PDB file of C-alpha atoms and ligand atoms in Angstrom:
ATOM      1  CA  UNK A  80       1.561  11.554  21.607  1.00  0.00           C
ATOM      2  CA  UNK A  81      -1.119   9.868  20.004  1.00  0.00           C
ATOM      3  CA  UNK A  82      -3.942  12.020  18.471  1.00  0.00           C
ATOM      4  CA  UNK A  83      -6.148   9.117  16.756  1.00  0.00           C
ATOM      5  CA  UNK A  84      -7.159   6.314  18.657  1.00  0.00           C
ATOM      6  CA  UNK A  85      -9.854   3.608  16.482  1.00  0.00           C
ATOM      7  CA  UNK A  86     -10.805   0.928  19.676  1.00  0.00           C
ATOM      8  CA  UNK A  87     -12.914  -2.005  17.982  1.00  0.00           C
ATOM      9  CA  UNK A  88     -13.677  -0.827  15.082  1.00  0.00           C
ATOM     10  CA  UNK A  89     -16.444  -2.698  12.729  1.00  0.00           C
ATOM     11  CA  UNK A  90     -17.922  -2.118   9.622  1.00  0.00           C
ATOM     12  CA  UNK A  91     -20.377  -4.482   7.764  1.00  0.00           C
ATOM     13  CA  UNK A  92     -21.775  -3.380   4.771  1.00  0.00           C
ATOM     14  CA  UNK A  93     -25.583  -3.844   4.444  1.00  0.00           C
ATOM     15  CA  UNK A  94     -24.519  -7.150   1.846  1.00  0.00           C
ATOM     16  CA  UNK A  95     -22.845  -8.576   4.542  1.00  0.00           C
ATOM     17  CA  UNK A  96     -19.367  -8.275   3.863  1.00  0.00           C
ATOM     18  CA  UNK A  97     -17.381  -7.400   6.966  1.00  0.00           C
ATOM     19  CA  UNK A  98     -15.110  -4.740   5.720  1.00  0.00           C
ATOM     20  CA  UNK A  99     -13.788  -3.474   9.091  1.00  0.00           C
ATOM     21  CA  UNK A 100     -13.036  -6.473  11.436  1.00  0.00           C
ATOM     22  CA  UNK A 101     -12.379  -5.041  15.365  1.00  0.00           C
ATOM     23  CA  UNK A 102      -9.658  -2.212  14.157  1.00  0.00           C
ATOM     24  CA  UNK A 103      -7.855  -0.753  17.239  1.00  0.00           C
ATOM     25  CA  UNK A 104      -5.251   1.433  15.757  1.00  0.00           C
ATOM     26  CA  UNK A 105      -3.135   4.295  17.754  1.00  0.00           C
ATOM     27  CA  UNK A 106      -1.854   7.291  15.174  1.00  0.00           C
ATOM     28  CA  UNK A 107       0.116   9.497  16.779  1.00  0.00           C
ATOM     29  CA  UNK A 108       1.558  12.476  14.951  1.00  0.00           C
ATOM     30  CA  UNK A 109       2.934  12.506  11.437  1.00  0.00           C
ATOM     31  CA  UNK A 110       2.844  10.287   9.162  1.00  0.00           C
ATOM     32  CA  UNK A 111       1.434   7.078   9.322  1.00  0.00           C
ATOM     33  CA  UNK A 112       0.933   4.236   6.816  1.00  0.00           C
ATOM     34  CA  UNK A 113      -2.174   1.919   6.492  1.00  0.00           C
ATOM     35  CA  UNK A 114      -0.662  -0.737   3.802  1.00  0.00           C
ATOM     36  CA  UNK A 115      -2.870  -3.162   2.314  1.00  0.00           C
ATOM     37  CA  UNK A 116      -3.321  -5.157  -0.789  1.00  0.00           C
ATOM     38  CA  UNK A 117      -6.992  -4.401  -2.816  1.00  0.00           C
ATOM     39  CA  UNK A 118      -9.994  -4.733  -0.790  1.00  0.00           C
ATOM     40  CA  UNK A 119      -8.590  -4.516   2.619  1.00  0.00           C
ATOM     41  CA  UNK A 120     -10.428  -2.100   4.257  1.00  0.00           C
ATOM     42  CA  UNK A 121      -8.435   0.820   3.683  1.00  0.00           C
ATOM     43  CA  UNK A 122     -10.975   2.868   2.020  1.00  0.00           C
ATOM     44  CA  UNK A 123     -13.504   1.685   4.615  1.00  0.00           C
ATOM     45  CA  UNK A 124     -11.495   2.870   7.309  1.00  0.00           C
ATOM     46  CA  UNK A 125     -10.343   6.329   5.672  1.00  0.00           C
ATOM     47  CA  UNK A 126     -14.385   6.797   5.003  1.00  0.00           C
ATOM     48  CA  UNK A 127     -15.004   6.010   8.402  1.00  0.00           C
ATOM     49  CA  UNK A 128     -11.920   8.108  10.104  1.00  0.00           C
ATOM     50  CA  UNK A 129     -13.196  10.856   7.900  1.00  0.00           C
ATOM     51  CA  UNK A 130     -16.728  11.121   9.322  1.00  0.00           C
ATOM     52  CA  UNK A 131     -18.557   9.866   6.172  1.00  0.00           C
ATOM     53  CA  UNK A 132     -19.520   6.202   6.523  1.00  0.00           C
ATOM     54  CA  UNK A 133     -20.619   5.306  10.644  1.00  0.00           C
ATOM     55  CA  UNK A 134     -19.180   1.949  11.746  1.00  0.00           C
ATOM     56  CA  UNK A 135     -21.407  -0.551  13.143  1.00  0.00           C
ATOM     57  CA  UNK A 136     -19.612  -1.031  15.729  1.00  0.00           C
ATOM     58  CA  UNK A 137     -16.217   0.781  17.821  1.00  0.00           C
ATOM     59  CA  UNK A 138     -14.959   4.208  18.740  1.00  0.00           C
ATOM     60  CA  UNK A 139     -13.104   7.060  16.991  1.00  0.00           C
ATOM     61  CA  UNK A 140     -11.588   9.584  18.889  1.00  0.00           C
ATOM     62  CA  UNK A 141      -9.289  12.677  17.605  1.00  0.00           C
ATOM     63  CA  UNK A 142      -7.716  14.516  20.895  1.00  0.00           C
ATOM     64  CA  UNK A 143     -10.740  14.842  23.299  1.00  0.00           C
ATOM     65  CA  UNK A 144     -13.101  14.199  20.568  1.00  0.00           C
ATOM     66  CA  UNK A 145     -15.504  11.943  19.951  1.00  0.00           C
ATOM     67  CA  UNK A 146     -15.971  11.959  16.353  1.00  0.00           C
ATOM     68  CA  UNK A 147     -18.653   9.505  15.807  1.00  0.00           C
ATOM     69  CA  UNK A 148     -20.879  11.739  18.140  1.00  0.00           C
ATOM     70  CA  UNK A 149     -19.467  15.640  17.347  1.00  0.00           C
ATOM     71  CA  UNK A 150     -18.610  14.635  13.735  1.00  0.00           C
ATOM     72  CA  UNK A 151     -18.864  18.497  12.791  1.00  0.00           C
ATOM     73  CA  UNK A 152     -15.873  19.396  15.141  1.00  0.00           C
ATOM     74  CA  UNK A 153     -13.922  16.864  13.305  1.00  0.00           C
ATOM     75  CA  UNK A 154     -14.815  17.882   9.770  1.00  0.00           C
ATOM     76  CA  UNK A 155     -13.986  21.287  10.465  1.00  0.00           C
ATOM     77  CA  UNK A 156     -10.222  19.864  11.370  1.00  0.00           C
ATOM     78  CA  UNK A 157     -10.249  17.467   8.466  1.00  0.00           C
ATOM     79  CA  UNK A 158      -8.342  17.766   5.215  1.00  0.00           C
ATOM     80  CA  UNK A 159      -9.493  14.550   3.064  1.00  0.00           C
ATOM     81  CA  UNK A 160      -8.189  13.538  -0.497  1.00  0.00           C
ATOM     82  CA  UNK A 161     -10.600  10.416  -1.650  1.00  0.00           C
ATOM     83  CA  UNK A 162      -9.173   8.066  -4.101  1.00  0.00           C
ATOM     84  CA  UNK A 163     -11.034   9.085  -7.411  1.00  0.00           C
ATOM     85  CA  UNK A 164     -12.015  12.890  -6.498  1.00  0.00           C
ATOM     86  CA  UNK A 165     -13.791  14.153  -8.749  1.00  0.00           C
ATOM     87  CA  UNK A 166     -13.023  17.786 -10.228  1.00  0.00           C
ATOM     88  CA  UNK A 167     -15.036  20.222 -12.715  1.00  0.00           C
ATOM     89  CA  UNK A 168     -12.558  19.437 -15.374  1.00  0.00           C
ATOM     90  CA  UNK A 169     -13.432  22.965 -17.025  1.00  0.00           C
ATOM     91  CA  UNK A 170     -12.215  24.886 -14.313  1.00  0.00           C
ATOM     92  CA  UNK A 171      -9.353  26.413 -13.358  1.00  0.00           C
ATOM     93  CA  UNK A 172      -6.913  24.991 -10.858  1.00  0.00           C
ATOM     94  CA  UNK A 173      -6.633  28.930  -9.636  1.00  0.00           C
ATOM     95  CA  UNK A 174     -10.583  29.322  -9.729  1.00  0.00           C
ATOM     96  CA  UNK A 175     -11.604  25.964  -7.986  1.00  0.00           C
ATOM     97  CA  UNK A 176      -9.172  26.703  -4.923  1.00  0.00           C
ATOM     98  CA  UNK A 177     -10.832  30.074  -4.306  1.00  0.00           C
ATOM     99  CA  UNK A 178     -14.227  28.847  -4.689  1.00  0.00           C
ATOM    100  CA  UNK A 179     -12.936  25.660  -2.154  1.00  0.00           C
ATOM    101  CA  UNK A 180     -11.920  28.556   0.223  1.00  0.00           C
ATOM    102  CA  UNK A 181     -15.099  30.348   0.303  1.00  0.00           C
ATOM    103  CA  UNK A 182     -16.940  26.743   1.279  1.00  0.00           C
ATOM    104  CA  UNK A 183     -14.581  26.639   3.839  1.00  0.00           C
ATOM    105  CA  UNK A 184     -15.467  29.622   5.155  1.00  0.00           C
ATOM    106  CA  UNK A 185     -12.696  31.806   4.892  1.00  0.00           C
ATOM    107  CA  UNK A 186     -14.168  35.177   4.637  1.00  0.00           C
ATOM    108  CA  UNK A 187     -11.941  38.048   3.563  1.00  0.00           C
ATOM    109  CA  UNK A 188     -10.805  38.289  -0.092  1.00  0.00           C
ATOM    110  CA  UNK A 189      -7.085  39.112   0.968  1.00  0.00           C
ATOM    111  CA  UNK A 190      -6.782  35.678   3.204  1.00  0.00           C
ATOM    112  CA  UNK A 191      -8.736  33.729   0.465  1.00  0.00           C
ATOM    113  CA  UNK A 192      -6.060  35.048  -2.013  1.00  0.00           C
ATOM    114  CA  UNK A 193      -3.036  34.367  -0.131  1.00  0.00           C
ATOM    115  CA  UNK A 194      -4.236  31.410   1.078  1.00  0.00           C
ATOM    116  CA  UNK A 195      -4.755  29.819  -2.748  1.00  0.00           C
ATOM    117  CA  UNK A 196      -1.192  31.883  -3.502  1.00  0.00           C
ATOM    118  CA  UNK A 197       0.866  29.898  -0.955  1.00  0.00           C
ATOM    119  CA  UNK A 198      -1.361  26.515  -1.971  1.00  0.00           C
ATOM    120  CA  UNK A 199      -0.213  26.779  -5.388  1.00  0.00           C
ATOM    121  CA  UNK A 200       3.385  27.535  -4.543  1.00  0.00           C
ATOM    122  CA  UNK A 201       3.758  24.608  -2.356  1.00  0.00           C
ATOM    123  CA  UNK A 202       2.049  22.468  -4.514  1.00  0.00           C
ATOM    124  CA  UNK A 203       4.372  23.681  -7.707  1.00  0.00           C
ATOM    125  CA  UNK A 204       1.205  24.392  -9.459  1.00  0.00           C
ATOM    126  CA  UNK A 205       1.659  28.165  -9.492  1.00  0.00           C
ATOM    127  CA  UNK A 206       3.255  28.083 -13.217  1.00  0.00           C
ATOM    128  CA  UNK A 207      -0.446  25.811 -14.115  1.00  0.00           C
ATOM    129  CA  UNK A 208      -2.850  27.852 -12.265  1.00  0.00           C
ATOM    130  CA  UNK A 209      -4.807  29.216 -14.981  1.00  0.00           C
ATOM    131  CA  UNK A 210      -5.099  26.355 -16.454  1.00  0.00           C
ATOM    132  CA  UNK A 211      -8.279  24.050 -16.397  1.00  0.00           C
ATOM    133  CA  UNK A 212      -7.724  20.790 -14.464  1.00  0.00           C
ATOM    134  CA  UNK A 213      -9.059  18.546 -17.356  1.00  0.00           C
ATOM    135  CA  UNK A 214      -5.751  18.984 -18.931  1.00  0.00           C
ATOM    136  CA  UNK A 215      -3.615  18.117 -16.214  1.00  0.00           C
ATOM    137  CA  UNK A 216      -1.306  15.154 -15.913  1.00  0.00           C
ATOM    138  CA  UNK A 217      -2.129  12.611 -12.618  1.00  0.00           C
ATOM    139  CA  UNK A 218       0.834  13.886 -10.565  1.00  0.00           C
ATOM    140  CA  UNK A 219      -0.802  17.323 -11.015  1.00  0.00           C
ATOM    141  CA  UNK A 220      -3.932  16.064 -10.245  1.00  0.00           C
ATOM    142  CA  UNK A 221      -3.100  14.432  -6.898  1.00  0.00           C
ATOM    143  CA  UNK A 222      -1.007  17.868  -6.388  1.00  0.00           C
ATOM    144  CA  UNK A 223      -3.976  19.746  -6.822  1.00  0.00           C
ATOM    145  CA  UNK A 224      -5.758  17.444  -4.551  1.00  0.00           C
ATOM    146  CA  UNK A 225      -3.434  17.868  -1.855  1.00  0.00           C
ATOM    147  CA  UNK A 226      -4.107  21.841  -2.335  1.00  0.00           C
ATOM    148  CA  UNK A 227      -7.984  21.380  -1.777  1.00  0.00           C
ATOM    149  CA  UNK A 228      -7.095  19.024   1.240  1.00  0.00           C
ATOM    150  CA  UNK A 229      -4.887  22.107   2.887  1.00  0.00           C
ATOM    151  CA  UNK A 230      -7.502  24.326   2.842  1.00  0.00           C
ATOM    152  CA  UNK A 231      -8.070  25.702   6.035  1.00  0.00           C
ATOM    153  CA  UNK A 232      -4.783  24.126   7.616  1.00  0.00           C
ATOM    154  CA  UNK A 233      -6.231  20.888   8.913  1.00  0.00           C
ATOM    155  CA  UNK A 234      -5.001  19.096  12.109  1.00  0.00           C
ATOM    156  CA  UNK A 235      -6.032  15.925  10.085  1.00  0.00           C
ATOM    157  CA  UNK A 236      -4.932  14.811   6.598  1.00  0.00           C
ATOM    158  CA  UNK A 237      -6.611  11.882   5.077  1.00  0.00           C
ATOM    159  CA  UNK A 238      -5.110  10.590   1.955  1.00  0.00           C
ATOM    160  CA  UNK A 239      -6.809   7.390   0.083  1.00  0.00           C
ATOM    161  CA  UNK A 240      -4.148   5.754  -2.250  1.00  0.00           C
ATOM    162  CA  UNK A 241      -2.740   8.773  -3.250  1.00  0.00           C
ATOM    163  CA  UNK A 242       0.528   7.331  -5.597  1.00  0.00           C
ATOM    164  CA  UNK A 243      -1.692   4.856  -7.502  1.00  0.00           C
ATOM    165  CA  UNK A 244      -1.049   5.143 -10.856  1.00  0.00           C
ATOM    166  CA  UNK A 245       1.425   7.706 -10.638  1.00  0.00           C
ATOM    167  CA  UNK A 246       5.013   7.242 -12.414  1.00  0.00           C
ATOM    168  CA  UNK A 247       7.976   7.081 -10.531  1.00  0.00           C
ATOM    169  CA  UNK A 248       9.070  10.449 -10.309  1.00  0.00           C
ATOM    170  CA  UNK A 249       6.485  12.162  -9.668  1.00  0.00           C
ATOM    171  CA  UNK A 250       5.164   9.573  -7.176  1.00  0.00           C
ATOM    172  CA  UNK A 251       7.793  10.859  -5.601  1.00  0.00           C
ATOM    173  CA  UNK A 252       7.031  14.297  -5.834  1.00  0.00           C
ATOM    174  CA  UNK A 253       3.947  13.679  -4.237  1.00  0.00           C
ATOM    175  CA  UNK A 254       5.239  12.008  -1.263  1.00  0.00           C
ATOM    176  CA  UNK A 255       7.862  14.585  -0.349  1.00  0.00           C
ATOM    177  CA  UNK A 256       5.044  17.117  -0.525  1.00  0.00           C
ATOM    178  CA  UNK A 257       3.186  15.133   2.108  1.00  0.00           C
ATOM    179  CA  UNK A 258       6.636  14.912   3.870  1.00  0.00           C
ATOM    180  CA  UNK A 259       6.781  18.757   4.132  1.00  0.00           C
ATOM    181  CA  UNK A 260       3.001  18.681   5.680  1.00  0.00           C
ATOM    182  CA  UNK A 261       4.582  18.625   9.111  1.00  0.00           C
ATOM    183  CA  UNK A 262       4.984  16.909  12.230  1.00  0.00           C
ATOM    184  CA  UNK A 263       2.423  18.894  14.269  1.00  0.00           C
ATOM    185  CA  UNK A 264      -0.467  17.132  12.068  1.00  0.00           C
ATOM    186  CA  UNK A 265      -1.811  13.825  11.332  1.00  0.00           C
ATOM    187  CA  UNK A 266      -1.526  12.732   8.418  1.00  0.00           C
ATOM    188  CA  UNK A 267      -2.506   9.230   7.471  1.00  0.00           C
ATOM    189  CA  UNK A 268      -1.341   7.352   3.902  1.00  0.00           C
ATOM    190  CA  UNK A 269      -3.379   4.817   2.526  1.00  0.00           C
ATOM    191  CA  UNK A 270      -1.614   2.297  -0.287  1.00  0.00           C
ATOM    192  CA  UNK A 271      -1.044  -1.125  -1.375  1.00  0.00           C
ATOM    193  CA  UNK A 272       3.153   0.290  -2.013  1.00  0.00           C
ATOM    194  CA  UNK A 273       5.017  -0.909   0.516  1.00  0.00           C
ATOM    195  CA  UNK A 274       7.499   1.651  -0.590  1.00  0.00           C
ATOM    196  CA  UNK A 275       4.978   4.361   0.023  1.00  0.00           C
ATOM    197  CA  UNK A 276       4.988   3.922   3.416  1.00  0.00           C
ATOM    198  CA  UNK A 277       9.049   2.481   4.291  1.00  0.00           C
ATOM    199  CA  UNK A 278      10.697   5.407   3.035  1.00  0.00           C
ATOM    200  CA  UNK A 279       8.681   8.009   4.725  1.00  0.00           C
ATOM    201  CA  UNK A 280       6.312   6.947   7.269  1.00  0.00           C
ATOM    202  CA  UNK A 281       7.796   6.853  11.329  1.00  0.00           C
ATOM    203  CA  UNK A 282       4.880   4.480  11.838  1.00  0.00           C
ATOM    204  CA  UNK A 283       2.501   2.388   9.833  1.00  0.00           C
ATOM    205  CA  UNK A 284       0.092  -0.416  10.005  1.00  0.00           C
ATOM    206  CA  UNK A 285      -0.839  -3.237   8.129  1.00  0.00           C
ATOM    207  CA  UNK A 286      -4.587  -4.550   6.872  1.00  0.00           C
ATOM    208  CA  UNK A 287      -5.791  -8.013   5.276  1.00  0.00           C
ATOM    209  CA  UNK A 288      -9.468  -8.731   5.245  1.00  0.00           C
ATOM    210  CA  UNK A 289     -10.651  -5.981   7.244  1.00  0.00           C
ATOM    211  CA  UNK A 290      -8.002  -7.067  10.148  1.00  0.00           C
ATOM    212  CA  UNK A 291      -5.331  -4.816  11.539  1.00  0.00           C
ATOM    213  CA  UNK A 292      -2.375  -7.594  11.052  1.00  0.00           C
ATOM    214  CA  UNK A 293       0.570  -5.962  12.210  1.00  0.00           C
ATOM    215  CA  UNK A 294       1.232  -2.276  13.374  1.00  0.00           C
ATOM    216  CA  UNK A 295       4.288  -0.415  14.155  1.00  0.00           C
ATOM    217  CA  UNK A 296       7.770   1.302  12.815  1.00  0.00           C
ATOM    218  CA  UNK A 297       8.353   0.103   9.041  1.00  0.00           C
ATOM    219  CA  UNK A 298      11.961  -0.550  10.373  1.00  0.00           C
ATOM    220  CA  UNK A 299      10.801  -3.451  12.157  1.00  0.00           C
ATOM    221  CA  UNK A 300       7.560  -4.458  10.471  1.00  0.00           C
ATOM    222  CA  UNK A 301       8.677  -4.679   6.692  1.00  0.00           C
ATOM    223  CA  UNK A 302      11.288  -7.732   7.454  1.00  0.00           C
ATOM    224  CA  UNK A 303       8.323  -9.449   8.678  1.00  0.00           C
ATOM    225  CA  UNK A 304       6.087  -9.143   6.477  1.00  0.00           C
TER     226      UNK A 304
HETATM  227  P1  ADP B 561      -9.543  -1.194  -0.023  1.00  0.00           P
HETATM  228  O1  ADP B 561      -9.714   0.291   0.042  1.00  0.00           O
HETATM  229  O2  ADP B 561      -8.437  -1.687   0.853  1.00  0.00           O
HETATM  230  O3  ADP B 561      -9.425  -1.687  -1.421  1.00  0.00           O
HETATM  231  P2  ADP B 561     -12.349  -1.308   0.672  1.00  0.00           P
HETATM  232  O4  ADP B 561     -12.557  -0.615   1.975  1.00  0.00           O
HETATM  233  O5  ADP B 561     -12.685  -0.578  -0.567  1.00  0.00           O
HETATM  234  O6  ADP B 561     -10.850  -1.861   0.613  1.00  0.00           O
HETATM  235  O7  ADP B 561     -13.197  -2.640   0.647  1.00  0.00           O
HETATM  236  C1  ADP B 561     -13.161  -3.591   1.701  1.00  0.00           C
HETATM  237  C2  ADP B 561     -14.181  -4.674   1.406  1.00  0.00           C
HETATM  238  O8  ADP B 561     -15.480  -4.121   1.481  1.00  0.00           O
HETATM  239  C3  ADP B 561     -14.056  -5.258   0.013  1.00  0.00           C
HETATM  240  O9  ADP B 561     -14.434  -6.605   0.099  1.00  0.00           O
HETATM  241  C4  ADP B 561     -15.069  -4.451  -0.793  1.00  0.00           C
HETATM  242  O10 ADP B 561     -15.545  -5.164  -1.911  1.00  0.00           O
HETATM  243  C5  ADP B 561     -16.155  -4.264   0.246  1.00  0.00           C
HETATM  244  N1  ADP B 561     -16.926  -3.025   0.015  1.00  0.00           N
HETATM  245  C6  ADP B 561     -16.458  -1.764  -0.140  1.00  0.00           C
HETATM  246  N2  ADP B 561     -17.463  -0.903  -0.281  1.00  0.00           N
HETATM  247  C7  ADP B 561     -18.595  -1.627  -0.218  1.00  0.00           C
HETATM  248  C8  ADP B 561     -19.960  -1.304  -0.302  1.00  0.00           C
HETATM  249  N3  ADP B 561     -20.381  -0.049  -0.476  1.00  0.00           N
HETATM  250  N4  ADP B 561     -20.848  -2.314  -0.185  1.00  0.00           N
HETATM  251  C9  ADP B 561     -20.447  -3.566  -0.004  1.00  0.00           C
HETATM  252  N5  ADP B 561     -19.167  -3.960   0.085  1.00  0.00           N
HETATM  253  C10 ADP B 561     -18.256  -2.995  -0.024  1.00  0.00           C
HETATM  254  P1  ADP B 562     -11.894   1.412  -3.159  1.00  0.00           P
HETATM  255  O1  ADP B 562     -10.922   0.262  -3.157  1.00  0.00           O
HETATM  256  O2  ADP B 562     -11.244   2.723  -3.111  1.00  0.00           O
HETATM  257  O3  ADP B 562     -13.000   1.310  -2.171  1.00  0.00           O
HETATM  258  P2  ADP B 562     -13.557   0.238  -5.114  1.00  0.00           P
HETATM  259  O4  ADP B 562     -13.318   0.182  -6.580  1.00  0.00           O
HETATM  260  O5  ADP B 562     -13.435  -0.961  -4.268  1.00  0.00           O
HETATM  261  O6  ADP B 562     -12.585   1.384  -4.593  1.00  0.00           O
HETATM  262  O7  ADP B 562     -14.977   0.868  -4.830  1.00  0.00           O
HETATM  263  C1  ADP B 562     -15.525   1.884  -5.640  1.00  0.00           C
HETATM  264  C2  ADP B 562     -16.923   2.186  -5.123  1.00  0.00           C
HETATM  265  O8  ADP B 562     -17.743   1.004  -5.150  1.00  0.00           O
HETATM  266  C3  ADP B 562     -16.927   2.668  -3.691  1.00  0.00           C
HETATM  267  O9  ADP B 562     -17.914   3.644  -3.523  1.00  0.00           O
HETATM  268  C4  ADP B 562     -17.261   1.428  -2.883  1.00  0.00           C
HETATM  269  O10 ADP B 562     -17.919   1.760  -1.689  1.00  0.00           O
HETATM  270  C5  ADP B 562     -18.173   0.659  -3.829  1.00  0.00           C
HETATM  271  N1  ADP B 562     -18.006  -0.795  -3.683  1.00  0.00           N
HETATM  272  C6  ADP B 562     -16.870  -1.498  -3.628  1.00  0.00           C
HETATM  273  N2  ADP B 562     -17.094  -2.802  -3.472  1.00  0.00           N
HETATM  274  C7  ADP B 562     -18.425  -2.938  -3.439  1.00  0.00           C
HETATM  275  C8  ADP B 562     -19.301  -4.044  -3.301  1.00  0.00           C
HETATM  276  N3  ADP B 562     -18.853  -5.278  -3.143  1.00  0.00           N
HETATM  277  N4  ADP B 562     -20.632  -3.819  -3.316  1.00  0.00           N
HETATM  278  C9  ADP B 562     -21.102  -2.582  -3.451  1.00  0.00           C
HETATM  279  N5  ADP B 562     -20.336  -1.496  -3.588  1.00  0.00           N
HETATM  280  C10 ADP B 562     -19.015  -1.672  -3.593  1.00  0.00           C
END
């Protein structure tokens, strides 16, 4: 079934540049790869998907939703892991995920606690936990990043080139976590690794100059492009 559906999609920056050229993109469940090289679009579109930038021009829809007009119904479904997050670096990875699940509203101490518990245990951060985040390595990092994103078990996981810069093994690491996510949830991968997105994705797409090029099963796309 498809749960995401972009129909003419546009996005020009107030400079002019076009960043977003007519996107109309189907995501159904699972995971789903946007591939493109630098300056694609991709972090235009995951922006956009996730309710922070407004297009000029198109429609977003999530289920029955329209997101571009109830964009509150979508952020409270939303799980969304920017490239470049920024962290208090002084904090610890135990601390910041409790704080992150009073923002999000969970109320009582004991589900706050056993939420961050099973966060940090699925993350294999539980052994780092008191730790402060300044001193963790960049697989941690994007691990701990992934643990903010769960908060709140979102329907929809955003995740902006997640694996850049990120050595082979724990790259992936990180993508078997997302692999563990589950299929009842949307989870869309944003990277310039074709390898990212073959190994693991059902169904991807890919983006040049704002355009959506080619879209479908890796299986079928990847000897073509
Ligand atoms: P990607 O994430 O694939 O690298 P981006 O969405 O960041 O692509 O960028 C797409 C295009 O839009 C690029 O040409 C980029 O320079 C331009 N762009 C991105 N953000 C802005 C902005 N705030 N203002 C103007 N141009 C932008
Ligand atoms: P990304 O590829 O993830 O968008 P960039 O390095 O392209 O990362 O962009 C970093 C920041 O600079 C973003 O906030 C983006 O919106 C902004 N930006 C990117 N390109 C431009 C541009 N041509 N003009 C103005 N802002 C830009």
């Amino acid at each position: 079934t498809v749960m995401l559906n972009l129909r003419e999609v546009t996005h020009i920056y107030p400079n002019g540049t076009k960043a977003l050229d007519n996107v109309t993109l189907s995501i159904p469940k699972g995971m789903f790869g946007l591939l493109g090289p630098n300056g694609a679009g991709k972090s235009t579109l995951m922006r956009t998907v996730a309710t922070l930038q407004t297009p000029t021009a198109g429609e977003i829809h999530f289920g029955d939703t329209d997101i571009l007009k109830n964009p509150e119904n979508l952020r409270e479904r939303l799980g969304y892991l920017p490239q470049d997050f920024g962290v208090y670096p002084r904090v610890s990875a135990y601390d910041m995920l409790e704080h992150m699940t009073v923002l999000k509203g969970i109320a009582s101490k004991a589900d706050r606690k056993a939420t961050v518990e099973t966060l940090l245990n699925q993350t294999n951060l539980w052994d780092v936990r008191k730790k402060a985040i300044a001193g963790f390595s960049g697989g941690m990092r994007q691990r701990f990043g992934i643990a903010q994103a769960l908060i709140g078990n979102p329907e929809l996981i955003i995740v902006d080139e997640p694996t850049a810069g990120l050595d082979p093994e724990e790259r992936n690491r990180f993508l078997n976590l997302l692999a563990e996510i589950g299929e009842n949830v949307v989870i869309i991968l944003s990277t310039h690794i074709v390898e990212d997105v073959a190994d693991l994705c059902p169904n991807m797409a890919v983006i040049a100059n704002g355009r959506i090029q080619l879209e479908g099963a890796p299986l079928d796309l990847i000897g073509k492009t």
